[in-house]
XYZ file of C-alpha atoms in Angstrom:
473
model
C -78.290 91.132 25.813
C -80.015 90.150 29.157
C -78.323 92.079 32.340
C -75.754 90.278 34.217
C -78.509 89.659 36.934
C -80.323 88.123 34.883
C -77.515 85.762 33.058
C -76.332 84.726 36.857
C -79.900 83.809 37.633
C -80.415 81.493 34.495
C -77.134 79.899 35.467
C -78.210 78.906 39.015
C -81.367 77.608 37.992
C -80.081 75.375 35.367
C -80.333 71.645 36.181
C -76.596 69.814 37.021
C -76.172 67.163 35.227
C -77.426 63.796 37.376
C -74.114 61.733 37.935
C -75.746 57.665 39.017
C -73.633 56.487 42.354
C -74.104 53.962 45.490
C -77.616 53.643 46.491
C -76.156 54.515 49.969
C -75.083 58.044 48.766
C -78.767 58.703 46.855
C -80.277 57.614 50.049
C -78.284 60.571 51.775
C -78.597 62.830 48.720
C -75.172 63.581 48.327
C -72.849 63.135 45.288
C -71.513 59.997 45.321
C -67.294 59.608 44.411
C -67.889 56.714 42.607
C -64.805 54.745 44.030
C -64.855 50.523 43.277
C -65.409 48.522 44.822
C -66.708 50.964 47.236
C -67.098 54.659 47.476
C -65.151 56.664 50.255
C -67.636 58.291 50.919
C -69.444 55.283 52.747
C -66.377 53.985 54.194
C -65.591 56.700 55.878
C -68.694 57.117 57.596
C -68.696 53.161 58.333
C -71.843 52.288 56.090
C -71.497 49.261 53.637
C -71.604 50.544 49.830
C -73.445 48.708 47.540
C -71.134 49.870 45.032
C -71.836 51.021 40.647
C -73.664 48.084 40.332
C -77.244 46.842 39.357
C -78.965 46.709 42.480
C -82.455 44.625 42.450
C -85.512 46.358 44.352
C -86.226 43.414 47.069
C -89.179 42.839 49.486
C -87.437 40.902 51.687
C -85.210 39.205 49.299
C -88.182 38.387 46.856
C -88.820 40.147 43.948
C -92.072 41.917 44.504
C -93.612 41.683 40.544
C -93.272 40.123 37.689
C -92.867 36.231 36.970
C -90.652 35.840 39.693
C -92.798 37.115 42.393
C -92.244 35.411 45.497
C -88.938 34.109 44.215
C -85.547 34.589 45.255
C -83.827 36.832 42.310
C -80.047 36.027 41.897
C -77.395 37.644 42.033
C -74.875 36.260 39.918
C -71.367 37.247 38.422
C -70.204 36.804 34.664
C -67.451 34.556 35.467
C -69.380 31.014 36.595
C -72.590 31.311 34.814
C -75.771 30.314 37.483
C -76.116 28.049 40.340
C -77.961 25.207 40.517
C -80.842 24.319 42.621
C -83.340 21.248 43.254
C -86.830 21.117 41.432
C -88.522 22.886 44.695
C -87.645 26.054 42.850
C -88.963 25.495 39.518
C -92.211 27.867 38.646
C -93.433 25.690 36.439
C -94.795 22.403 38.277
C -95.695 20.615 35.224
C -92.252 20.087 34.079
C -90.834 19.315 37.162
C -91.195 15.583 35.618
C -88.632 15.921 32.539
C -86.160 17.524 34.534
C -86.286 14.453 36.943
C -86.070 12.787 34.283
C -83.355 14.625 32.555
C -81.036 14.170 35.913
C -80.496 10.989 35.319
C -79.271 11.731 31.648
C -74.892 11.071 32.105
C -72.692 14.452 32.236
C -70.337 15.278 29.568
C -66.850 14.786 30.047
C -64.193 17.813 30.064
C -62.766 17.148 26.712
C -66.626 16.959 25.358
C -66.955 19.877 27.499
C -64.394 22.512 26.808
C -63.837 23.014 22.997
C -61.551 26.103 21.764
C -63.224 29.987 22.160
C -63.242 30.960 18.654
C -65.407 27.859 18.055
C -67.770 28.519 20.232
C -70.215 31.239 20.619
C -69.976 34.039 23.190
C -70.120 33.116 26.856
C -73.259 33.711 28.453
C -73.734 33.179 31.768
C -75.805 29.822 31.223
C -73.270 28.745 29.574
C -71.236 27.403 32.958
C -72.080 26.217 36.339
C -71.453 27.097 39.581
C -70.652 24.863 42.542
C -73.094 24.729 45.715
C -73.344 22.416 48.436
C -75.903 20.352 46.312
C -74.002 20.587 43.358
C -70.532 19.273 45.602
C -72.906 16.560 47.144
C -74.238 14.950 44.643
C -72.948 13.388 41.786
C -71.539 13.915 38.295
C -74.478 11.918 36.672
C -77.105 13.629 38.864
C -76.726 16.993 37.989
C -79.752 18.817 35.607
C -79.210 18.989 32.099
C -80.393 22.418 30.793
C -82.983 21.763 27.947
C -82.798 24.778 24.733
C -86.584 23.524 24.215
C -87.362 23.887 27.663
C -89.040 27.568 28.816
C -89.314 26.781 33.096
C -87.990 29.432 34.756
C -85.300 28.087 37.256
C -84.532 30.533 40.083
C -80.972 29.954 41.273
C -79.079 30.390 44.842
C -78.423 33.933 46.006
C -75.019 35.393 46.609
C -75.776 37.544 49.106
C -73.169 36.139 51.226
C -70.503 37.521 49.441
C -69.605 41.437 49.997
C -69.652 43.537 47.307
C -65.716 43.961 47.496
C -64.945 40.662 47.493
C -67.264 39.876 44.390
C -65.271 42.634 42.481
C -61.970 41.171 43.657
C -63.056 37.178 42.221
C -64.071 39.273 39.329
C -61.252 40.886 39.066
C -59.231 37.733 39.474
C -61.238 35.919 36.617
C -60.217 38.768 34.362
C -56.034 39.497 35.084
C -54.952 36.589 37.048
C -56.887 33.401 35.589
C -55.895 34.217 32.248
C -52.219 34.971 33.174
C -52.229 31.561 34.697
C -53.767 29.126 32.063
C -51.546 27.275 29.385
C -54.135 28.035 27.075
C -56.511 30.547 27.209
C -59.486 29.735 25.234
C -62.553 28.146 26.655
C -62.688 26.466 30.130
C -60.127 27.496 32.239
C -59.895 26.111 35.765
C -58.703 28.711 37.715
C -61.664 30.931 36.792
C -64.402 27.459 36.323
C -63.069 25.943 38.821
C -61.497 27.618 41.600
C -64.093 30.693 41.988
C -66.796 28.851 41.965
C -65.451 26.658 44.868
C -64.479 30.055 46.882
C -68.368 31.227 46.789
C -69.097 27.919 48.865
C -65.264 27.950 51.362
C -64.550 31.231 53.271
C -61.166 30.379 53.563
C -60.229 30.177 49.265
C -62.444 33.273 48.862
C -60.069 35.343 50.952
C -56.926 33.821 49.503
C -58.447 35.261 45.929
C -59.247 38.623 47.223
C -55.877 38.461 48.546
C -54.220 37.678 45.391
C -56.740 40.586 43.244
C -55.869 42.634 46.256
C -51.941 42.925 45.525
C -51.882 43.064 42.214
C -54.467 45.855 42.453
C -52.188 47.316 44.906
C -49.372 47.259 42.919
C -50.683 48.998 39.701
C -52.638 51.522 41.456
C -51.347 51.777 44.991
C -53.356 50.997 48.189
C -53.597 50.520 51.847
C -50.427 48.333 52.153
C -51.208 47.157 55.774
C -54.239 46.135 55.575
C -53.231 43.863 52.931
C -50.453 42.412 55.088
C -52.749 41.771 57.843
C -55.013 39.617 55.406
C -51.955 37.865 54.431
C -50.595 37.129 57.308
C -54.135 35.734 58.362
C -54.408 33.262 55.808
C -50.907 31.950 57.127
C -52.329 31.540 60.480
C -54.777 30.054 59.522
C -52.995 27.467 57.268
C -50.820 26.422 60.612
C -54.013 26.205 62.558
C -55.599 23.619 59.644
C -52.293 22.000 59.480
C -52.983 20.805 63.042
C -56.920 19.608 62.520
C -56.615 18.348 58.972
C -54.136 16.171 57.267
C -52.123 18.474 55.626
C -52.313 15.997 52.043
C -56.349 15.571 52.108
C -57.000 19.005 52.862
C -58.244 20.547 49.679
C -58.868 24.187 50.554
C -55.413 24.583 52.516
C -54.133 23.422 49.938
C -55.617 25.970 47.165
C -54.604 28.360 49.232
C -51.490 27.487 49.455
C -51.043 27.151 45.657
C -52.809 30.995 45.538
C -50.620 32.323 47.729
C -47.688 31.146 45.609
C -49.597 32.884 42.579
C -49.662 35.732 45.192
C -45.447 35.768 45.356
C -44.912 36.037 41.733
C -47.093 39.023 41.689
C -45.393 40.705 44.151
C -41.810 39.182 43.081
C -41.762 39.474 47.084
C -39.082 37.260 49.365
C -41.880 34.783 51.025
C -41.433 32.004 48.410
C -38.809 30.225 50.322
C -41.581 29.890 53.824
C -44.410 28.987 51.280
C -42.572 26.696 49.369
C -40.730 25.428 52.262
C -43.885 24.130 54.087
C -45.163 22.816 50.332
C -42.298 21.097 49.862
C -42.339 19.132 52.810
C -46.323 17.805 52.186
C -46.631 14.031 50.939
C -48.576 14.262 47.379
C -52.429 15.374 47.612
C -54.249 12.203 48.212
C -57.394 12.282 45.712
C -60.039 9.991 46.866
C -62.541 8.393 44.251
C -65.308 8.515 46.546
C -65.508 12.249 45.986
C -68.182 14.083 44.452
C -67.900 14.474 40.700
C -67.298 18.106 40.365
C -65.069 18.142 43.554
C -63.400 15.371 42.081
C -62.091 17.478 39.468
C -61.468 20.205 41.625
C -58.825 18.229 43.452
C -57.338 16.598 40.220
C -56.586 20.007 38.928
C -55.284 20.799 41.993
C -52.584 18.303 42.005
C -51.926 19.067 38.591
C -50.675 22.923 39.083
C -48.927 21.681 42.282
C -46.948 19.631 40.010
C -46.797 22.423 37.777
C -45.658 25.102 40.682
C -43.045 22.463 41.975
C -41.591 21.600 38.168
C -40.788 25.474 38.161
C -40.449 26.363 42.008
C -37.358 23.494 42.647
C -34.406 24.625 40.441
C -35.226 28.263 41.774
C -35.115 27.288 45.387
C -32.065 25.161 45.078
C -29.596 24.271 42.865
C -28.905 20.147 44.249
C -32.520 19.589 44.957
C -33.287 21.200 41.694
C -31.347 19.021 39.170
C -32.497 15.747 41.168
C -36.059 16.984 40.549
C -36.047 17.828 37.311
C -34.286 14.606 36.307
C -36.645 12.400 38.055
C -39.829 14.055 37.955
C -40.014 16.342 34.962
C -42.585 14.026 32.857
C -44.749 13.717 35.782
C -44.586 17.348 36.274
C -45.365 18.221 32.457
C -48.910 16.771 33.620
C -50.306 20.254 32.971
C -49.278 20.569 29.156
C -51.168 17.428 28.752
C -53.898 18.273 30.850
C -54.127 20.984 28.316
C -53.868 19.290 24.869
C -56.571 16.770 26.162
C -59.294 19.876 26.179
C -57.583 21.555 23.284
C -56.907 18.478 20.496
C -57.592 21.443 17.777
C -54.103 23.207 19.069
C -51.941 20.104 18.988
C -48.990 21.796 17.440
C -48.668 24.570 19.505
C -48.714 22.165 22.420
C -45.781 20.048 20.718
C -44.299 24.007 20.306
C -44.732 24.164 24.273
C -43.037 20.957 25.482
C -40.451 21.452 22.922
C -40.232 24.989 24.919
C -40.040 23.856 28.228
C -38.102 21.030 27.810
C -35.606 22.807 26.766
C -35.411 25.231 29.443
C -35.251 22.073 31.744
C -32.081 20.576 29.597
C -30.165 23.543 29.885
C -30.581 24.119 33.329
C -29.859 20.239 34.577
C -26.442 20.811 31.939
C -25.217 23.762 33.640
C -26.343 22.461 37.251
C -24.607 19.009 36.798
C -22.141 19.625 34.301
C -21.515 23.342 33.762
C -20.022 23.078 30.088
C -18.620 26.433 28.422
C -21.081 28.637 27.307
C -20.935 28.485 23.795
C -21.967 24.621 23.778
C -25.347 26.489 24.586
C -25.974 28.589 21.448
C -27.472 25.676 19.623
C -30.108 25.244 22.334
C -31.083 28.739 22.505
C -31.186 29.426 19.312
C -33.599 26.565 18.686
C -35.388 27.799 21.756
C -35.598 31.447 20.108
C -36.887 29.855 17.329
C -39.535 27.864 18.978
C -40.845 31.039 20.603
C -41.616 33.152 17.942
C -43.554 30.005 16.378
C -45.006 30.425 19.498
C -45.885 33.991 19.254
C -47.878 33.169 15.751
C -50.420 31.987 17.164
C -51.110 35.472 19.005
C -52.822 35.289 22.457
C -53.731 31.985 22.444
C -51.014 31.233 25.452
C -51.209 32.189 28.641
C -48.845 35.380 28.952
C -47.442 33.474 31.880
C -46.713 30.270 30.879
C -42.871 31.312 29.236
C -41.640 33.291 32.359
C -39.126 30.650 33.467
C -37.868 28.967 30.300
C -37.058 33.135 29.555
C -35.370 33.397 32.769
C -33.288 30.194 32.368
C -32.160 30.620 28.882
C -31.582 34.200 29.343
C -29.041 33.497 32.309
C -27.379 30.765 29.947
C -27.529 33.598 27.375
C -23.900 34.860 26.759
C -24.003 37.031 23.674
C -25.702 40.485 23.576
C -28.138 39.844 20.778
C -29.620 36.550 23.241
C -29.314 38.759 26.344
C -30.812 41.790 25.115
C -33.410 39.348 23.154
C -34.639 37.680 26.794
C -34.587 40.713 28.864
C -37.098 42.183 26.400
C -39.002 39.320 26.824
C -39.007 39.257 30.457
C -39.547 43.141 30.348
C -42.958 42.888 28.162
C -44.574 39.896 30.017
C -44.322 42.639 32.872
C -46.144 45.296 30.926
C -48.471 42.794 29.919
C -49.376 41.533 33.388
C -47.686 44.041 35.801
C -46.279 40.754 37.934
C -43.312 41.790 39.607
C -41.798 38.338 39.832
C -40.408 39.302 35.718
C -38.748 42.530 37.212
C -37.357 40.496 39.884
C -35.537 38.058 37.069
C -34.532 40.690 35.117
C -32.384 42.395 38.057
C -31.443 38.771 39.109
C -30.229 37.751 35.909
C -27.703 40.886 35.338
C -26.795 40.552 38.873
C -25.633 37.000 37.466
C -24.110 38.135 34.332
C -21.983 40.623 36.755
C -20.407 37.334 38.457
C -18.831 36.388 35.747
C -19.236 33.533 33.264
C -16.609 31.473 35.517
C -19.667 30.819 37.898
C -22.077 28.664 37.413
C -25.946 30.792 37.462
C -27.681 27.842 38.656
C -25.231 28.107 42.126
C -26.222 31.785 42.276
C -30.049 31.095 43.051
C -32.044 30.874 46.387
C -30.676 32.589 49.310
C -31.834 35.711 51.795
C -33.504 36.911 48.355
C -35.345 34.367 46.749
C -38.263 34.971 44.444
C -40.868 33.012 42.131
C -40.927 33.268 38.920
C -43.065 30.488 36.994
């Protein structure tokens, strides 16, 4: 047995074992925490972190070897696939001729597009583009059509304008909060194909993402509070000080943000929905103009559609008068979304028909109570067909967004009046909040036994907005 000496000597010199950080921290050869976005380490001493990433070895943003020398080398996140660019960047100068030619070759529409996940074959990113300026300024049937037989090398746009933080907060977005959101999620979803690729081009709907990531980040893991606050409360500035250059109904990135900052509220289950809905409430319908670009075009078109979609859910919570009016008159315009839907998804046609059946319920029973407020037990039929229609629902597995039930389970748990439907509901409400820790289902859980304790000689529907309204949708 070697001397103790001896045994503490073998132990210094053995190697530790090499943990990879920021290049920022192996420039200053010290262990790095490995924080994301970005290591403490650099923020505290002020530095910008490059964060866990891959980090490409630039001369001067060209890649210094290889068949991309003298290139710009991308970088590029998972959610959009690449950007496009002109034929000045194409290596390969002899085929600079059939992709001119291929330009002129018409686009594919969304419902030749988008076809259902399972049918497809794992997304790639090649598989999806990204919007630039070009890409926004030219037109749907001018766009390059990517060739399999076809071996150029196209270098695409940088993203170097984008921080590192705010690239992990779209990211994060595309992979908690666009899914959440869409009716179905399988394929092409606009809030991640859409949407993100429009904030890497607008300043203003990038932070309104990174604001949305932010707090729900916040609220699972905990964070600096304040500093998202201040970002909030810039956007709203910001929004007045458009709302003074633009008109308010033509202005499509106040607009998104608008719409993401109500996404924002049902995260939180916070009290700013009646200010944001307030001043979206009082907007004239988004004026779409045909002279717009092709992909911008459809940007603004789905748009409109979840604006319908927000207000459908967003007017019988912020009151009761205005709510019955609006779901009388415009509840088939507003159901624009489920149909928006079953037009890219023809292979899930039931569980659409399963969806409207869902909704429209929810929208019967609250115009009843609102308008006529019959005894409770002329409800049972309706929520027991609704009960039934969700767990024909639920066969299908994840198909639906997790979201897309919240408020027909609030309403028809707050017409609920036996145990079995209460307790059924609030266990409903209860596990689309473990499933996307949005606050807004906590909120209707607390609201909806605060109604219960009223008494069933009250009508719920008289009960909502207030000092303490909240989102739920």
């Amino acid at each position: 047995m070697a001397p103790p000496n001896t045994q503490l000597l073998i132990a210094n010199n053995r190697k530790r074992p090499k943990v990879k950080g920021c290049y920022q921290c192996s420039r200053r050869r010290i262990d790095c925490d490995r924080q994301e976005p970005t290591c403490k380490k650099c923020t505290t001493k002020g530095l910008t972190c490059s964060g866990l990433g891959i980090r490409y070895r630039f001369n001067g943003s060209l890649a210094s070897r290889g068949k991309l020398v003298g290139k710009t080398v991308p970088t590029t996140l998972s959610y959009g696939g690449e950007t496009d660019t002109d034929t000045s960047s194409l290596i390969n100068a002899k085929s600079r001729s059939s992709i001119i030619s291929r330009r002129k070759a018409p686009s594919p529409t969304l419902k030749q597009k988008y076809t259902a996940r399972h049918e497809q074959k794992p997304r790639s990113r090649s598989d999806n583009r990204r919007m630039t300026p070009q890409w926004l300024s030219s037109s749907t049937n001018s766009r390059i059509m990517e060739n399999k037989e076809d071996t150029t090398v196209i270098v695409k746009r940088s993203l170097n304008h984008v921080d590192g933080e705010t690239q992990y907060l779209m990211q994060y977005f595309a992979e908690h909060i666009a899914p959440a959101a869409a009716v179905i999620d399988r394929g092409w979803n606009g809030f991640r194909d859409l949407l993100l690729p429009y904030a890497e081009i607008e300043p203003f709907v990038r932070r309104a993402i990174a604001a949305v990531s932010r707090q729900h980040i916040i609220l699972r893991l905990g964070g600096d509070f304040a500093s998202d606050i201040r970002e909030y409360n810039g956007l709203i500035s910001e929004l007045v000080a458009r709302s003074k250059v633009f008109a308010p109904n033509q202005d499509i990135p106040s607009l998104i943000v608008l719409l993401l900052l109500h996404y924002r509220e049902t995260v939180s289950g916070g009290n700013g929905f009646k200010y944001l809905y307030g001043s979206l409430k009082s907007l004239p319908d988004l004026t779409i103009q045909n002279s717009l670009p092709g992909q911008l075009f459809e940007l603004a078109r789905f748009v409109n559609i979840q604006i319908l979609r927000l207000r459908l859910f967003a007017e019988p919570l912020f009151d009761e008068a205005d709510g019955k009016q609006y779901l009388s008159v415009h509840r088939t315009r507003c159901f624009e979304f489920l149909r928006f839907c079953q037009s890219l998804h023809p292979e899930y046609e039931e569980l659409m028909k399963l969806l409207f059946a869902a909704v429209t319920l929810a929208c019967e029973a609250y115009i009843r109570r609102a308008c006529f407020d019959p005894p409770s037990n002329e409800a049972a039929h309706l929520i027991e067909t609704f009960r039934q229609l969700v767990q024909r629902v639920k066969s299908y597995g994840n198909v639906v967004g997790q979201n897309l039930l919240a408020w027909p389970f609030f309403v028809m748990a707050a017409e609920s009046s036996t145990q079995e439907d209460r307790d059924f509901f609030l266990n409903e409400l209860q596990s689309l909040y473990e499933a996307t820790g949005y606050r807004s289902a906590l909120r209707g859980v607390e609201t909806i036994r605060n109604m219960w304790q009223a008494g069933l000689n009250t009508r719920w529907t008289s009960l909502l907005g207030g000092y303490d309204q909240f989102l739920i949708m």
